[in-house]
mmCIF file with all atom_site columns, C-alpha atoms in Angstrom:
data_model
loop_
_atom_site.group_PDB
_atom_site.id
_atom_site.type_symbol
_atom_site.label_atom_id
_atom_site.label_alt_id
_atom_site.label_comp_id
_atom_site.label_asym_id
_atom_site.label_entity_id
_atom_site.label_seq_id
_atom_site.pdbx_PDB_ins_code
_atom_site.Cartn_x
_atom_site.Cartn_y
_atom_site.Cartn_z
_atom_site.occupancy
_atom_site.B_iso_or_equiv
_atom_site.pdbx_formal_charge
_atom_site.auth_seq_id
_atom_site.auth_comp_id
_atom_site.auth_asym_id
_atom_site.auth_atom_id
_atom_site.pdbx_PDB_model_num
ATOM 1  C CA . UNK F 1 1  ? -14.166 14.503 -14.721 1.00 0.00 ? 689 UNK F CA 1
ATOM 2  C CA . UNK F 1 2  ? -17.900 14.480 -15.300 1.00 0.00 ? 690 UNK F CA 1
ATOM 3  C CA . UNK F 1 3  ? -19.963 17.386 -14.007 1.00 0.00 ? 691 UNK F CA 1
ATOM 4  C CA . UNK F 1 4  ? -22.977 16.107 -12.090 1.00 0.00 ? 692 UNK F CA 1
ATOM 5  C CA . UNK F 1 5  ? -24.886 19.324 -11.534 1.00 0.00 ? 693 UNK F CA 1
ATOM 6  C CA . UNK F 1 6  ? -24.417 23.025 -12.135 1.00 0.00 ? 694 UNK F CA 1
ATOM 7  C CA . UNK F 1 7  ? -25.196 25.305 -9.211  1.00 0.00 ? 695 UNK F CA 1
ATOM 8  C CA . UNK F 1 8  ? -27.251 28.221 -10.586 1.00 0.00 ? 696 UNK F CA 1
ATOM 9  C CA . UNK F 1 9  ? -25.930 30.731 -8.036  1.00 0.00 ? 697 UNK F CA 1
ATOM 10 C CA . UNK F 1 10 ? -22.340 29.961 -9.028  1.00 0.00 ? 698 UNK F CA 1
ATOM 11 C CA . UNK F 1 11 ? -23.213 30.117 -12.747 1.00 0.00 ? 699 UNK F CA 1
ATOM 12 C CA . UNK F 1 12 ? -24.880 33.528 -12.269 1.00 0.00 ? 700 UNK F CA 1
ATOM 13 C CA . UNK F 1 13 ? -21.954 34.805 -10.218 1.00 0.00 ? 701 UNK F CA 1
ATOM 14 C CA . UNK F 1 14 ? -19.466 33.619 -12.852 1.00 0.00 ? 702 UNK F CA 1
ATOM 15 C CA . UNK F 1 15 ? -21.293 35.316 -15.707 1.00 0.00 ? 703 UNK F CA 1
ATOM 16 C CA . UNK F 1 16 ? -22.400 38.305 -13.611 1.00 0.00 ? 704 UNK F CA 1
ATOM 17 C CA . UNK F 1 17 ? -26.126 37.738 -14.389 1.00 0.00 ? 705 UNK F CA 1
ATOM 18 C CA . UNK F 1 18 ? -29.170 37.900 -12.185 1.00 0.00 ? 706 UNK F CA 1
ATOM 19 C CA . UNK F 1 19 ? -30.814 34.682 -10.956 1.00 0.00 ? 707 UNK F CA 1
ATOM 20 C CA . UNK F 1 20 ? -34.186 36.262 -11.831 1.00 0.00 ? 708 UNK F CA 1
ATOM 21 C CA . UNK F 1 21 ? -33.251 35.763 -15.487 1.00 0.00 ? 709 UNK F CA 1
ATOM 22 C CA . UNK F 1 22 ? -32.997 32.002 -14.957 1.00 0.00 ? 710 UNK F CA 1
ATOM 23 C CA . UNK F 1 23 ? -36.135 32.015 -12.785 1.00 0.00 ? 711 UNK F CA 1
ATOM 24 C CA . UNK F 1 24 ? -38.096 33.436 -15.725 1.00 0.00 ? 712 UNK F CA 1
ATOM 25 C CA . UNK F 1 25 ? -36.647 30.783 -18.101 1.00 0.00 ? 713 UNK F CA 1
ATOM 26 C CA . UNK F 1 26 ? -37.839 28.085 -15.705 1.00 0.00 ? 714 UNK F CA 1
ATOM 27 C CA . UNK F 1 27 ? -41.298 29.651 -15.346 1.00 0.00 ? 715 UNK F CA 1
ATOM 28 C CA . UNK F 1 28 ? -41.620 29.710 -19.149 1.00 0.00 ? 716 UNK F CA 1
ATOM 29 C CA . UNK F 1 29 ? -40.606 26.030 -19.331 1.00 0.00 ? 717 UNK F CA 1
ATOM 30 C CA . UNK F 1 30 ? -37.401 26.744 -21.284 1.00 0.00 ? 718 UNK F CA 1
ATOM 31 C CA . UNK F 1 31 ? -35.214 25.256 -18.505 1.00 0.00 ? 719 UNK F CA 1
ATOM 32 C CA . UNK F 1 32 ? -35.810 22.522 -16.014 1.00 0.00 ? 720 UNK F CA 1
ATOM 33 C CA . UNK F 1 33 ? -34.124 23.085 -12.619 1.00 0.00 ? 721 UNK F CA 1
ATOM 34 C CA . UNK F 1 34 ? -33.895 20.987 -9.547  1.00 0.00 ? 722 UNK F CA 1
ATOM 35 C CA . UNK F 1 35 ? -33.780 22.070 -5.960  1.00 0.00 ? 723 UNK F CA 1
ATOM 36 C CA . UNK F 1 36 ? -32.033 20.577 -2.960  1.00 0.00 ? 724 UNK F CA 1
ATOM 37 C CA . UNK F 1 37 ? -30.893 22.037 0.358   1.00 0.00 ? 725 UNK F CA 1
ATOM 38 C CA . UNK F 1 38 ? -31.787 25.606 -0.637  1.00 0.00 ? 726 UNK F CA 1
ATOM 39 C CA . UNK F 1 39 ? -29.647 25.332 -3.773  1.00 0.00 ? 727 UNK F CA 1
ATOM 40 C CA . UNK F 1 40 ? -30.964 25.395 -7.396  1.00 0.00 ? 728 UNK F CA 1
ATOM 41 C CA . UNK F 1 41 ? -29.217 23.096 -9.867  1.00 0.00 ? 729 UNK F CA 1
ATOM 42 C CA . UNK F 1 42 ? -29.181 22.551 -13.601 1.00 0.00 ? 730 UNK F CA 1
ATOM 43 C CA . UNK F 1 43 ? -28.360 19.210 -15.241 1.00 0.00 ? 731 UNK F CA 1
ATOM 44 C CA . UNK F 1 44 ? -25.228 19.396 -17.475 1.00 0.00 ? 732 UNK F CA 1
ATOM 45 C CA . UNK F 1 45 ? -27.318 18.241 -20.431 1.00 0.00 ? 733 UNK F CA 1
ATOM 46 C CA . UNK F 1 46 ? -29.211 21.507 -20.281 1.00 0.00 ? 734 UNK F CA 1
ATOM 47 C CA . UNK F 1 47 ? -26.132 23.702 -20.092 1.00 0.00 ? 735 UNK F CA 1
ATOM 48 C CA . UNK F 1 48 ? -26.105 24.289 -23.850 1.00 0.00 ? 736 UNK F CA 1
ATOM 49 C CA . UNK F 1 49 ? -29.675 25.674 -23.695 1.00 0.00 ? 737 UNK F CA 1
ATOM 50 C CA . UNK F 1 50 ? -28.764 27.932 -20.770 1.00 0.00 ? 738 UNK F CA 1
ATOM 51 C CA . UNK F 1 51 ? -25.671 29.214 -22.611 1.00 0.00 ? 739 UNK F CA 1
ATOM 52 C CA . UNK F 1 52 ? -27.724 29.911 -25.732 1.00 0.00 ? 740 UNK F CA 1
ATOM 53 C CA . UNK F 1 53 ? -30.395 31.766 -23.659 1.00 0.00 ? 741 UNK F CA 1
ATOM 54 C CA . UNK F 1 54 ? -27.672 33.801 -21.896 1.00 0.00 ? 742 UNK F CA 1
ATOM 55 C CA . UNK F 1 55 ? -26.041 34.823 -25.106 1.00 0.00 ? 743 UNK F CA 1
ATOM 56 C CA . UNK F 1 56 ? -29.317 35.725 -26.789 1.00 0.00 ? 744 UNK F CA 1
ATOM 57 C CA . UNK F 1 57 ? -30.425 37.884 -23.874 1.00 0.00 ? 745 UNK F CA 1
ATOM 58 C CA . UNK F 1 58 ? -27.256 39.504 -22.679 1.00 0.00 ? 746 UNK F CA 1
ATOM 59 C CA . UNK F 1 59 ? -25.279 39.779 -25.891 1.00 0.00 ? 747 UNK F CA 1
ATOM 60 C CA . UNK F 1 60 ? -28.119 40.237 -28.440 1.00 0.00 ? 748 UNK F CA 1
ATOM 61 C CA . UNK F 1 61 ? -30.624 41.917 -26.067 1.00 0.00 ? 749 UNK F CA 1
ATOM 62 C CA . UNK F 1 62 ? -33.488 39.551 -26.967 1.00 0.00 ? 750 UNK F CA 1
ATOM 63 C CA . UNK F 1 63 ? -36.306 39.347 -24.414 1.00 0.00 ? 751 UNK F CA 1
ATOM 64 C CA . UNK F 1 64 ? -37.580 36.151 -22.855 1.00 0.00 ? 752 UNK F CA 1
ATOM 65 C CA . UNK F 1 65 ? -40.431 35.742 -25.340 1.00 0.00 ? 753 UNK F CA 1
ATOM 66 C CA . UNK F 1 66 ? -38.037 36.176 -28.251 1.00 0.00 ? 754 UNK F CA 1
ATOM 67 C CA . UNK F 1 67 ? -35.728 33.538 -26.750 1.00 0.00 ? 755 UNK F CA 1
ATOM 68 C CA . UNK F 1 68 ? -38.618 31.138 -26.539 1.00 0.00 ? 756 UNK F CA 1
ATOM 69 C CA . UNK F 1 69 ? -39.547 31.704 -30.192 1.00 0.00 ? 757 UNK F CA 1
ATOM 70 C CA . UNK F 1 70 ? -35.934 31.314 -31.330 1.00 0.00 ? 758 UNK F CA 1
ATOM 71 C CA . UNK F 1 71 ? -35.462 28.059 -29.412 1.00 0.00 ? 759 UNK F CA 1
ATOM 72 C CA . UNK F 1 72 ? -38.729 26.677 -30.845 1.00 0.00 ? 760 UNK F CA 1
ATOM 73 C CA . UNK F 1 73 ? -37.637 27.558 -34.349 1.00 0.00 ? 761 UNK F CA 1
ATOM 74 C CA . UNK F 1 74 ? -34.236 25.933 -33.819 1.00 0.00 ? 762 UNK F CA 1
ATOM 75 C CA . UNK F 1 75 ? -35.902 22.767 -32.587 1.00 0.00 ? 763 UNK F CA 1
ATOM 76 C CA . UNK F 1 76 ? -38.125 22.706 -35.717 1.00 0.00 ? 764 UNK F CA 1
ATOM 77 C CA . UNK F 1 77 ? -35.105 23.286 -37.922 1.00 0.00 ? 765 UNK F CA 1
ATOM 78 C CA . UNK F 1 78 ? -33.315 20.353 -36.316 1.00 0.00 ? 766 UNK F CA 1
ATOM 79 C CA . UNK F 1 79 ? -36.341 18.167 -36.768 1.00 0.00 ? 767 UNK F CA 1
ATOM 80 C CA . UNK F 1 80 ? -36.590 19.153 -40.465 1.00 0.00 ? 768 UNK F CA 1
ATOM 81 C CA . UNK F 1 81 ? -32.917 18.544 -40.984 1.00 0.00 ? 769 UNK F CA 1
ATOM 82 C CA . UNK F 1 82 ? -33.309 15.056 -39.503 1.00 0.00 ? 770 UNK F CA 1
ATOM 83 C CA . UNK F 1 83 ? -36.255 14.376 -41.874 1.00 0.00 ? 771 UNK F CA 1
ATOM 84 C CA . UNK F 1 84 ? -34.217 15.588 -44.867 1.00 0.00 ? 772 UNK F CA 1
ATOM 85 C CA . UNK F 1 85 ? -31.306 13.321 -43.900 1.00 0.00 ? 773 UNK F CA 1
ATOM 86 C CA . UNK F 1 86 ? -33.676 10.375 -43.485 1.00 0.00 ? 774 UNK F CA 1
ATOM 87 C CA . UNK F 1 87 ? -35.298 11.035 -46.871 1.00 0.00 ? 775 UNK F CA 1
ATOM 88 C CA . UNK F 1 88 ? -31.887 11.325 -48.563 1.00 0.00 ? 776 UNK F CA 1
ATOM 89 C CA . UNK F 1 89 ? -30.860 7.992  -47.089 1.00 0.00 ? 777 UNK F CA 1
ATOM 90 C CA . UNK F 1 90 ? -34.064 6.398  -48.324 1.00 0.00 ? 778 UNK F CA 1
ATOM 91 C CA . UNK F 1 91 ? -33.450 7.825  -51.787 1.00 0.00 ? 779 UNK F CA 1
ATOM 92 C CA . UNK F 1 92 ? -29.922 6.386  -51.875 1.00 0.00 ? 780 UNK F CA 1
ATOM 93 C CA . UNK F 1 93 ? -31.391 2.906  -51.306 1.00 0.00 ? 781 UNK F CA 1
ATOM 94 C CA . UNK F 1 94 ? -33.473 3.245  -54.494 1.00 0.00 ? 782 UNK F CA 1
ATOM 95 C CA . UNK F 1 95 ? -30.597 4.438  -56.705 1.00 0.00 ? 783 UNK F CA 1
#
């Protein structure tokens, strides 16, 4: 069964976190939320980002700005890893 949308109020209730935490993540541009009929939703593709943010904040006590920095560094690392993989593949062609 495919999950279409995640209801933020249910997510917050399940993990016992405040919705204001997610509001700040949206204001900072870390998460993109949608609204319909007085409910706030998250696309399932963004769930991994929300989980990472929740763990960083509530388990490691990192503030919102720190979360933003960490996520940006992780994106850069992924990009660099992709470049390295591409360069290795190109080198294999010349061997």
